[in-house]
Coordinates of C-alpha atoms and ligand atoms in Angstrom, one line a residue:
X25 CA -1.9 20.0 4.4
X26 CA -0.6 17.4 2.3
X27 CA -2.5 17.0 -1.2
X28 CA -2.8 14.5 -4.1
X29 CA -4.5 15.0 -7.2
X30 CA -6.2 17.6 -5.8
X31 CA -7.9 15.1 -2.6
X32 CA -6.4 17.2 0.6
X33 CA -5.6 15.0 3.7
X34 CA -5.9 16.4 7.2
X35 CA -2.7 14.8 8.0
X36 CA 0.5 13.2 6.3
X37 CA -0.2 9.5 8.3
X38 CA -2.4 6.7 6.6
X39 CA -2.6 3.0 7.5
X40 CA -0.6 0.7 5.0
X41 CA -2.8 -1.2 3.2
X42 CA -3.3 -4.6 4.8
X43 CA -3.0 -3.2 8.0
X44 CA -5.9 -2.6 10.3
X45 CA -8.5 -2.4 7.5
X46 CA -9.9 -5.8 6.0
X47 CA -13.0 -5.7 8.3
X48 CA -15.4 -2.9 8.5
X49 CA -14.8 -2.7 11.5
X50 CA -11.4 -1.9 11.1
X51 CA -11.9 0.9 8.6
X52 CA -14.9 2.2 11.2
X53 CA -11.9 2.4 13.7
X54 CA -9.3 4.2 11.0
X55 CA -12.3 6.4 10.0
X56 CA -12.6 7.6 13.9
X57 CA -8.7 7.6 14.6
X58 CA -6.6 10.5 14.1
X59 CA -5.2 9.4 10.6
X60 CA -5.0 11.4 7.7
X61 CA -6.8 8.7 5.6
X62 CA -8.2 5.5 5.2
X63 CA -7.0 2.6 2.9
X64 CA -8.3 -0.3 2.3
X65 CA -7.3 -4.2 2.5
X66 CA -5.9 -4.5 -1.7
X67 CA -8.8 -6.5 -3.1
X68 CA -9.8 -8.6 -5.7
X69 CA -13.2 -9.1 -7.7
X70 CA -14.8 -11.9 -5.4
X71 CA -13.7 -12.2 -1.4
X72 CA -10.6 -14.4 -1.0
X73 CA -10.2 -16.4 2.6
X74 CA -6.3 -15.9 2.2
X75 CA -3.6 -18.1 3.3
X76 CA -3.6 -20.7 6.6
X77 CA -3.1 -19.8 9.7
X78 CA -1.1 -18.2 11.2
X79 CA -0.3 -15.6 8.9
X80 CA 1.2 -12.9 10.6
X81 CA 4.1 -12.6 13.5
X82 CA 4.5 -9.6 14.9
X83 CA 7.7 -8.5 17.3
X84 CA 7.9 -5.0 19.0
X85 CA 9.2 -3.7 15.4
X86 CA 9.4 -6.1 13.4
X87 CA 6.6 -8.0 11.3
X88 CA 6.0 -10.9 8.7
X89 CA 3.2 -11.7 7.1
X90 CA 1.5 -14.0 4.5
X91 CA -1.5 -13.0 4.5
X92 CA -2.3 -14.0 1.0
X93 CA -4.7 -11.3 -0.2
X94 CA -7.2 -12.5 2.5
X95 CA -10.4 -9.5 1.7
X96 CA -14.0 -9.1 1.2
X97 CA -14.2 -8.2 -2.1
X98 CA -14.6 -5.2 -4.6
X99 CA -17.9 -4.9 -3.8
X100 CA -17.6 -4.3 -0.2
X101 CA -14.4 -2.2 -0.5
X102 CA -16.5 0.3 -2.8
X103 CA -19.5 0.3 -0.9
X104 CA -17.6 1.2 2.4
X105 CA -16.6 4.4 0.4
X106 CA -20.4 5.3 -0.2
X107 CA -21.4 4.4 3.0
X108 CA -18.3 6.6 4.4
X109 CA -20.4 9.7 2.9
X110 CA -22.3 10.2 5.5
X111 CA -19.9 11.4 7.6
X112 CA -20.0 15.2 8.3
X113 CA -17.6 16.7 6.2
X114 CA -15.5 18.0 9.1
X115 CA -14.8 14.7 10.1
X116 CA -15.1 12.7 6.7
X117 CA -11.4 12.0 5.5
X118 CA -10.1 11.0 2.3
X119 CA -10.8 7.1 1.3
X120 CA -8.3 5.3 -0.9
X121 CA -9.3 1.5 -2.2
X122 CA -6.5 -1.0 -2.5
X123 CA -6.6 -2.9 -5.4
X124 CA -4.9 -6.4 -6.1
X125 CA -6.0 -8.1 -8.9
X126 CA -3.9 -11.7 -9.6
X127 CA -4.0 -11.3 -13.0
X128 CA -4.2 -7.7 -15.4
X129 CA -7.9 -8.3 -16.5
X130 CA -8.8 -8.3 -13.1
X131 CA -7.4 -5.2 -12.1
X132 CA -8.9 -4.0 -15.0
X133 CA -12.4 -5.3 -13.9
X134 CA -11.6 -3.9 -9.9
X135 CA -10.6 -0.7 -11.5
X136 CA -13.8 -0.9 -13.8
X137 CA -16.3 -1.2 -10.8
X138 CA -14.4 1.7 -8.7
X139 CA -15.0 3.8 -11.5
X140 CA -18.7 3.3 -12.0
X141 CA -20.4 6.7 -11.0
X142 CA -22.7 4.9 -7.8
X143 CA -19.4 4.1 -6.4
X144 CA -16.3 6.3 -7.4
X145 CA -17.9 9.3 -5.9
X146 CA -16.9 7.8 -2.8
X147 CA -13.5 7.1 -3.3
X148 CA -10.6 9.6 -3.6
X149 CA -7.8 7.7 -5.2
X150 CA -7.0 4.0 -6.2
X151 CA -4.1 2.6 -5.1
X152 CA -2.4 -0.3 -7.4
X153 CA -1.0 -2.6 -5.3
X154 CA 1.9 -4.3 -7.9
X155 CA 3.8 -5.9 -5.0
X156 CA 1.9 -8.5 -3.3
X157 CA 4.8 -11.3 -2.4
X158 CA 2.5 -13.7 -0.8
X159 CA 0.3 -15.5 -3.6
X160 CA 1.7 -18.6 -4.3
X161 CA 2.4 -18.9 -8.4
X162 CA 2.0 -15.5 -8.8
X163 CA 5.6 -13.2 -8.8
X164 CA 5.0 -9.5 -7.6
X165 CA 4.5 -7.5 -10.8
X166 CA 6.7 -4.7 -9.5
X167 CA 9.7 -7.0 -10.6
X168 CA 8.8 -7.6 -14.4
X169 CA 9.0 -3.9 -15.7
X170 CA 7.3 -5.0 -19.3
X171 CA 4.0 -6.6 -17.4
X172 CA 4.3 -3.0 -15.1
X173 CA 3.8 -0.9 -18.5
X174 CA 1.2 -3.7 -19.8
X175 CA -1.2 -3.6 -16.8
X176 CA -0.4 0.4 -16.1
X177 CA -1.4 0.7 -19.9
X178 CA -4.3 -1.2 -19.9
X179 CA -5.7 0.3 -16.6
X180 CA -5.2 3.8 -18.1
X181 CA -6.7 3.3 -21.6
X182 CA -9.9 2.5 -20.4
X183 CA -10.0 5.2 -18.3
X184 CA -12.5 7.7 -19.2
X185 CA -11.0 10.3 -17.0
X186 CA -14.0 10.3 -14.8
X187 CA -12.9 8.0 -12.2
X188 CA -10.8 7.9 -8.8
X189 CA -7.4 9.6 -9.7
X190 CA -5.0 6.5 -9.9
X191 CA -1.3 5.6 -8.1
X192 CA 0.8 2.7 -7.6
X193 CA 1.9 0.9 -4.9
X194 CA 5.9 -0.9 -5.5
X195 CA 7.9 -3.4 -4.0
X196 CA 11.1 -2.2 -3.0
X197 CA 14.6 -2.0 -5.7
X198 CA 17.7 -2.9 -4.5
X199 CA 19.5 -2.0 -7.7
X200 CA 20.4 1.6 -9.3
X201 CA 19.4 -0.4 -12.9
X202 CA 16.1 -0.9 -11.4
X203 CA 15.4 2.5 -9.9
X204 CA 15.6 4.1 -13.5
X205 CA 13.8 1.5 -15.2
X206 CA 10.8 1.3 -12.8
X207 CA 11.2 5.5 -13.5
X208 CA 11.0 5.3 -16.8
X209 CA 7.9 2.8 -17.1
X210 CA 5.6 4.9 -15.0
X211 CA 6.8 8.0 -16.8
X212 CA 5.2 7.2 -19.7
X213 CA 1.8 7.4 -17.4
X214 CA 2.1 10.5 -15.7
X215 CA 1.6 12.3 -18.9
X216 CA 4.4 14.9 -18.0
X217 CA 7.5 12.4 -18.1
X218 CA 9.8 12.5 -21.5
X219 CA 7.8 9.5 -22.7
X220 CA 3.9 10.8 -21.5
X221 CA 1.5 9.6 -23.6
X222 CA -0.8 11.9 -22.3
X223 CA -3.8 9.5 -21.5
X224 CA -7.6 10.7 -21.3
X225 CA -8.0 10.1 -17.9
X226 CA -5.7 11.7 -15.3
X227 CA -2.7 10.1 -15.6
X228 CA -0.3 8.1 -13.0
X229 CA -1.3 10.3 -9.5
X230 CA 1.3 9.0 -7.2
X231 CA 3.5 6.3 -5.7
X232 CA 3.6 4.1 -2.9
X233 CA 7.5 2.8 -1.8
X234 CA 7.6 0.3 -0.7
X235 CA 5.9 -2.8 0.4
X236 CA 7.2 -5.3 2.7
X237 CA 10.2 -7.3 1.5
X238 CA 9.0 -9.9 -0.2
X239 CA 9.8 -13.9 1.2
X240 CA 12.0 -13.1 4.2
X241 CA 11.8 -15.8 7.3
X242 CA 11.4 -15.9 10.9
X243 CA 12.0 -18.1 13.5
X244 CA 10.4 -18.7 16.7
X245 CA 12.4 -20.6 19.0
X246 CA 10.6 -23.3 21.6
X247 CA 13.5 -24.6 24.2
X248 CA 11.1 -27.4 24.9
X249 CA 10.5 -28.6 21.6
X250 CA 13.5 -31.1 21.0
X251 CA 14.1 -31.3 17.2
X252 CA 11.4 -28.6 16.7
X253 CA 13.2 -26.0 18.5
X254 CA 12.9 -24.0 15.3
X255 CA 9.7 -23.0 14.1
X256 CA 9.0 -20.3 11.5
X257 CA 7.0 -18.0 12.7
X258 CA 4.1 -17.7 10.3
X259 CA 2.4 -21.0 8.2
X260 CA 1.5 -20.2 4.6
X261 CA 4.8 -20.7 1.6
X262 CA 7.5 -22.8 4.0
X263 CA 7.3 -19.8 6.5
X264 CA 8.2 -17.0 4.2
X265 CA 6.8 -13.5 4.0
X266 CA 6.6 -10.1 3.8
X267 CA 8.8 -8.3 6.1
X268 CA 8.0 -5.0 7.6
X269 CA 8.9 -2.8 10.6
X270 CA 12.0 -0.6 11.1
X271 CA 15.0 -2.9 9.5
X272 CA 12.7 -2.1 6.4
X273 CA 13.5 1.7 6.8
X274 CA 16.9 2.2 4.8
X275 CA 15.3 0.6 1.8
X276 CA 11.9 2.5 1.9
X277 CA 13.7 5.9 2.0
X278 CA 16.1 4.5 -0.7
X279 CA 13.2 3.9 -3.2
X280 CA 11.8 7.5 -2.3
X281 CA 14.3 9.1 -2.8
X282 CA 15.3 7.2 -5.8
X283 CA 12.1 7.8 -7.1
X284 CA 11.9 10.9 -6.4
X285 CA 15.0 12.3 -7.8
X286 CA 14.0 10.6 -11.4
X287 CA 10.6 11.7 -11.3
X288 CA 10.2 15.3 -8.8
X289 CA 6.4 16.1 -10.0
X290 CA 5.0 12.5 -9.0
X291 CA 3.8 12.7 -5.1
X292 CA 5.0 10.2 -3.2
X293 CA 4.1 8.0 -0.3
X294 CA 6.6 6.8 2.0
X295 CA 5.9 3.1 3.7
X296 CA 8.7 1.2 5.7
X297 CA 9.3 1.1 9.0
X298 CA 7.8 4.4 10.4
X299 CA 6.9 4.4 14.0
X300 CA 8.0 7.7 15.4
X301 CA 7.6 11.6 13.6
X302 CA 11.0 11.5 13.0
X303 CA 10.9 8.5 11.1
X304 CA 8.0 10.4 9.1
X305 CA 10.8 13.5 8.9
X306 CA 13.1 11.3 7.4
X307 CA 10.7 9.7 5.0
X308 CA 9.6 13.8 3.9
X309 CA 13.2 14.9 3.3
X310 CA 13.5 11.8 0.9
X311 CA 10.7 13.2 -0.9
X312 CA 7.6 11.5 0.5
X313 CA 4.4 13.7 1.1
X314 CA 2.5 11.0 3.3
X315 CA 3.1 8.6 4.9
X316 CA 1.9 4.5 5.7
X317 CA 1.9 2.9 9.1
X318 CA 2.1 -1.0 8.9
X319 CA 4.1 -2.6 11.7
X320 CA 3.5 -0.1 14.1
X321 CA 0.0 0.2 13.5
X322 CA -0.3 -3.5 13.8
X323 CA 1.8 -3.6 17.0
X324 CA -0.1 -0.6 18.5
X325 CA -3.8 0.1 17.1
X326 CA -5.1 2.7 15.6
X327 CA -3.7 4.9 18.8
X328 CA -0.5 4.9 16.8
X329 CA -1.9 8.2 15.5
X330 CA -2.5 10.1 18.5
X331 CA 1.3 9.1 19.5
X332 CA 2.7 10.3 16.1
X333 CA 0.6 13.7 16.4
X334 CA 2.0 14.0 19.8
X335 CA 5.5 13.4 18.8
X336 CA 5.1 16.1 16.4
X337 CA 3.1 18.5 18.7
X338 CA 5.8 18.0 21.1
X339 CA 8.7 18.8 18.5
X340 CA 7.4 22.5 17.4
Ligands
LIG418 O1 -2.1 -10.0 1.6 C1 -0.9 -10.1 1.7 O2 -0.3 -11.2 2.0 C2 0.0 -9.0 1.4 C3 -0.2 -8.1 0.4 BR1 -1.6 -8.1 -0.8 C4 0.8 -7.1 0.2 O3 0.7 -6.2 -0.7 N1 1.8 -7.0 1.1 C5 2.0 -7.9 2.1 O4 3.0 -7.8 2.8 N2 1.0 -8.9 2.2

């Protein structure tokens, strides 16, 4: 069974944050699926509504979305995890939070509130989201390596080593240049790179590659419309988005394995276009120890699961 920082999942297949777990009634439904995991819509301190309507266009495997950070809140996100300990423990699956701050001091302050003992006994792991694309005036932090160190930094030295074990979650590279660099930056956190600084707390627990591309378009095409024949398909930032689903999948297991070959001892967690158990195969010979269901989960419920396990089942 596939472990991180010591937190064992039943399974290697988690929803991708964002996808089918704003609500709690969405995480009720991931809690009684047959996924490895939970995580949860990336939050920030107070509730944000998100971006107009609509927000997200989804083809049989393909997806955009602008969601922009549309979630209830820290609060609710950490509360969810207390409330998730009453399930019996043979049931009860790992819970990881998603966090999203806009600025560093407020992931600093999400992280803060995670760690506070009434809550972070409920959560297994934080996940770092650094690649939002869809908040207007704000560039995905993912792509400025110095303000990656600066917020990775100041999350970790006010870490008392008490909290959630911590990862990251990256937008994808698309240059050898930035595969090293993004390497080197979070070596410096996992406390066993040639840079570690060995922070107090545990150190950099994983990665997440990759989130959707950032700012692609789609068009929706209405015959009937005259001039308006072409209509992107989402609202929010002149149509752009984040693009997911499986023309995503060469550049998520690109980044794994990038990743993976600079840094072997940092688990990873492959996201991009996996709909089937072989895509999953694929994503674990890059390196990847779980994996993220976005698209497909979006397209297909929280069923998706049972059909992966299958596909598996029906493989050995
Ligand atoms: O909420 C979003 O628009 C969003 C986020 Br935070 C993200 O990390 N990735 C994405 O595709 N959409």
């Amino acid at each position: 069974m596939p472990t991180i920082a010591n937190i064992t999942f039943p399974n290697r297949y988690l929803n991708a944050a964002g996808c089918w777990c704003t609500t709690a009634n969405e995480l009720i439904d991931l809690q009684t699926s047959e996924s490895g995991g939970i995580v949860s819509k990336s939050c920030t301190e107070k509730p944000r509504d998100g971006n107009v309507q609509p927000r997200l266009h989804l083809e049989d495997t393909l997806s955009i979305n602008s969601t922009g950070l549309a979630n209830l809140g820290v609060n609710f996100y950490a509360a969810f995890g207390s409330a998730l300990m009453a399930v019996p423990k043979t049931t009860k699956k790992p819970y990881i939070v998603s966090v999203a701050g806009v600025e560093h001091g407020e992931n600093v302050r999400i992280v803060q509130t995670l760690r506070e003992p009434e809550y972070a006994c409920g959560i297994d792991l934080i996940e770092l989201n650094l690649s939002c694309p869809n908040v207007a005036g704000k560039p995905q932090v993912g792509y400025d390596f110095e303000a990656t160190r600066d917020v990775l930094r100041l999350v970790f030295e006010s870490d008392d080593g008490n909290g959630p074990p911590l990862g990251v979650k990256l937008p994808p590279y698309f240059d050898q240049s930035h595969f090293k660099h993004i390497a080197e930056v979070l070596s410096d956190f996992t406390g066993k790179g040639a840079g570690g600084v060995g922070y107090r707390g545990h150190g950099l627990s994983f990665a997440t590659c990759i989130n959707s591309l950032g700012n692609g378009m789609v068009y929706t095409h209405h015959t009937d419309k005259g001039d308006n024949a072409y209509q992107t398909a989402i609202a929010p930032n002149r149509g752009f988005g984040g693009v997911g689903g499986s023309v995503i999948k060469p550049f998520g297991l690109s980044n794994v394995a990038a990743l993976h070959a600079e840094l072997p001892y940092l688990p990873l967690i492959g996201c991009g276009g996996i709909a089937s158990a072989s895509d999953a195969d694929e994503y674990a010979h890059a390196g990847a120890s779980l994996m993220q269901i976005g698209t497909a989960l979006m397209k297909e419920g929280v069923g998706v699961f049972e059909r992966l396990h299958k596909e598996e089942s029906v493989k050995l």
